[in-house]
CSV table of C-alpha atoms in Angstrom, one decimal:
chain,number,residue,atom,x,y,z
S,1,UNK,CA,133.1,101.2,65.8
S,2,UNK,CA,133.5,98.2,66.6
S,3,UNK,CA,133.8,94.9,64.3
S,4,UNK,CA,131.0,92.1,64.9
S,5,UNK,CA,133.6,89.2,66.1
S,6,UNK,CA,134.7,91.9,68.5
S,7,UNK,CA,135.0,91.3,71.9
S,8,UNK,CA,131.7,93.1,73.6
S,9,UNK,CA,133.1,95.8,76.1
S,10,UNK,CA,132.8,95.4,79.3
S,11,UNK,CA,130.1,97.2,81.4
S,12,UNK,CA,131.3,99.3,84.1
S,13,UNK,CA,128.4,102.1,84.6
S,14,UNK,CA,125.0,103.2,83.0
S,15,UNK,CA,124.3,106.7,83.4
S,16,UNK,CA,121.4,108.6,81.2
S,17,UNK,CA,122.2,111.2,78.6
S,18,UNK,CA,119.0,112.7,78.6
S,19,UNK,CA,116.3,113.5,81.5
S,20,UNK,CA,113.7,111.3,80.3
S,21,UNK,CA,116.1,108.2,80.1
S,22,UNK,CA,117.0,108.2,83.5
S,23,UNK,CA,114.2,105.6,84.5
S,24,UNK,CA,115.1,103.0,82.1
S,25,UNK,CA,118.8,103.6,82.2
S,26,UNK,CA,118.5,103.2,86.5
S,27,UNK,CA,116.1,100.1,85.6
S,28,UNK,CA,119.0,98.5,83.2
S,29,UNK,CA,122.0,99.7,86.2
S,30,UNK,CA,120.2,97.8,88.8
S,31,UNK,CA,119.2,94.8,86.9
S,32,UNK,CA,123.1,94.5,85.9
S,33,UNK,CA,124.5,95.3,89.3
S,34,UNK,CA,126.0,98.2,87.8
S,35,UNK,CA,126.9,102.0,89.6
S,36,UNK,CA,123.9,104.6,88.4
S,37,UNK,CA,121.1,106.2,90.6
S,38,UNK,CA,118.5,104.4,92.0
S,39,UNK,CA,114.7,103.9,90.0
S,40,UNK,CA,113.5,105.9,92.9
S,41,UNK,CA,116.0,108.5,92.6
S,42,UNK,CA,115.4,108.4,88.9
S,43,UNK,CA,111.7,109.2,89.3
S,44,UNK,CA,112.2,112.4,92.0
S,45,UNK,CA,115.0,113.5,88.7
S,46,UNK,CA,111.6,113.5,85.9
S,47,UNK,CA,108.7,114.5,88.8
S,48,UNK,CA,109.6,118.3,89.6
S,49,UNK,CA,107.0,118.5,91.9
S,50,UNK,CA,108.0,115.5,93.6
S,51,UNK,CA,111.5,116.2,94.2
S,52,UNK,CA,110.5,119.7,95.5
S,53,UNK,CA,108.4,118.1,98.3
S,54,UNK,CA,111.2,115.9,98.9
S,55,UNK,CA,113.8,118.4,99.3
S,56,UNK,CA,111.0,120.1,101.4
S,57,UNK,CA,110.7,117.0,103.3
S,58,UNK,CA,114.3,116.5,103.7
S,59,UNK,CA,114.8,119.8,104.8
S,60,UNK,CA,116.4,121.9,101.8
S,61,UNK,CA,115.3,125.1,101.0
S,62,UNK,CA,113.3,125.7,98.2
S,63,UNK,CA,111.6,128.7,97.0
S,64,UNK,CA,107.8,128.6,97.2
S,65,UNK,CA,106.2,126.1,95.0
S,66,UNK,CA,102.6,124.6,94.6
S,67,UNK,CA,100.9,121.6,92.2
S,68,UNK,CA,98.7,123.8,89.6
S,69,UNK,CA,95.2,121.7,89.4
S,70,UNK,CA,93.4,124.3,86.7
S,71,UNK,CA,93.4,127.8,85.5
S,72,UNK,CA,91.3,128.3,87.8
S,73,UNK,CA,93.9,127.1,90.6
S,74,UNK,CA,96.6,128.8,88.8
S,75,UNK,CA,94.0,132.3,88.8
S,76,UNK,CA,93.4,131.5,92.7
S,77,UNK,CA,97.6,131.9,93.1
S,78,UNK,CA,98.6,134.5,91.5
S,79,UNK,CA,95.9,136.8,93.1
S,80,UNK,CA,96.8,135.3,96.8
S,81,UNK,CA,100.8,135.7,95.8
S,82,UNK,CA,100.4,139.0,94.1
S,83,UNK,CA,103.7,138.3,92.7
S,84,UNK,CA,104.8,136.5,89.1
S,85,UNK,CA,104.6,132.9,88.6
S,86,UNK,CA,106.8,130.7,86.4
S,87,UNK,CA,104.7,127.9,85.6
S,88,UNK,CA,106.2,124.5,84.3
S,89,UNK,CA,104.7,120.6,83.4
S,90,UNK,CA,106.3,118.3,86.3
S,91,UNK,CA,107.6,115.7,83.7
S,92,UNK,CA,108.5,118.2,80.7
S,93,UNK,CA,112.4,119.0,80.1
S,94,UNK,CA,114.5,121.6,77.7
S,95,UNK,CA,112.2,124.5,79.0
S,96,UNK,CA,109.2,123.0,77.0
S,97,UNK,CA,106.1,124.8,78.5
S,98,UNK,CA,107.9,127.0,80.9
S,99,UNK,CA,106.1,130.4,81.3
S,100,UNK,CA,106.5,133.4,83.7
S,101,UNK,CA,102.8,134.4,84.4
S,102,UNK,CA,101.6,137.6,86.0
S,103,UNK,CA,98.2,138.9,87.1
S,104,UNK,CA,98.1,140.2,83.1
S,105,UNK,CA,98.7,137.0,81.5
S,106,UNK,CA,96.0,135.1,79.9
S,107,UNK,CA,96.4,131.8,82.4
S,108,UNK,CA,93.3,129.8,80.7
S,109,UNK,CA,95.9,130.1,77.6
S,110,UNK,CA,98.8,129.5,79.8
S,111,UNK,CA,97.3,126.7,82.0
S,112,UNK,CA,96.9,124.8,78.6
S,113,UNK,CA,100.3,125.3,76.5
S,114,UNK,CA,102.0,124.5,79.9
S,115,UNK,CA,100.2,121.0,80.6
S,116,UNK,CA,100.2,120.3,77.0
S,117,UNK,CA,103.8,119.8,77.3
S,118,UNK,CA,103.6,117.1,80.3
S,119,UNK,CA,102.9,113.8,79.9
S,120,UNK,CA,101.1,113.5,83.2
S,121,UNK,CA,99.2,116.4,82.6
S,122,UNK,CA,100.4,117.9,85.8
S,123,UNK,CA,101.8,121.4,86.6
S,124,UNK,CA,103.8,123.0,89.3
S,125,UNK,CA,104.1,126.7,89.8
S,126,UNK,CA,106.9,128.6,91.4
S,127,UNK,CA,108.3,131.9,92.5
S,128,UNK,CA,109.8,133.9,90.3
S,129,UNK,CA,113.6,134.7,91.3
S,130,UNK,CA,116.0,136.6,89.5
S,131,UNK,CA,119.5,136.5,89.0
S,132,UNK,CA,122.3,138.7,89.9
């Protein structure tokens, strides 16, 4: 703690502690000159689906993924896949609104907890892997 005739520390970084300060924290690094990812980068770090299609773009493998527009959409995939989905909000974090979906699940339900957790309102789906 320090005293308030202390001298202020000197600034030497700025790195976020949480996912969903890592735009403001990159805003403050680059305004200050400071080491920290980029805004852009920042953004790709909160946007799931964005940073998918930029690893796609870039040319690193990811597993199958697609934007989720409705249940509807989300109804359309699974029966096309015939495979589990795990469904997540692009701009959620701490697994808020994750959910493995099958051909069984109630996905008007599903489709609603999940975006209900973004701030966008936007979803992505994904394939299913498991571990070892």
């Amino acid at each position: 703690m320090c005293s308030p005739d202390a001298a202020a520390p000197e600034l030497r970084a700025a790195a976020p502690g949480l996912n969903d300060l890592g735009g403001p924290v990159a805003a403050v690094a680059e305004a200050f000159g400071l080491p920290g990812i980029s805004p852009a980068v920042a953004a790709l770090a909160i946007d799931k689906l964005a940073m998918k299609q930029r690893f796609r773009s870039d040319g690193i493998p990811v597993p199958w993924f697609s934007a989720v527009e409705s249940a509807d959409h989300l109804r359309e995939i699974i029966a096309a896949r015939r495979q589990r989905l795990v469904l997540k909000p692009v701009d959620s974090r701490g697994g808020r609104g994750v959910l493995q979906l099958d051909r069984t699940s109630d996905l008007a339900w599903a489709f609603g907890e999940s975006l209900r957790q973004s701030p966008s309102g936007r979803g992505v789906g994904e394939e299913v892997f498991s571990g070892p």
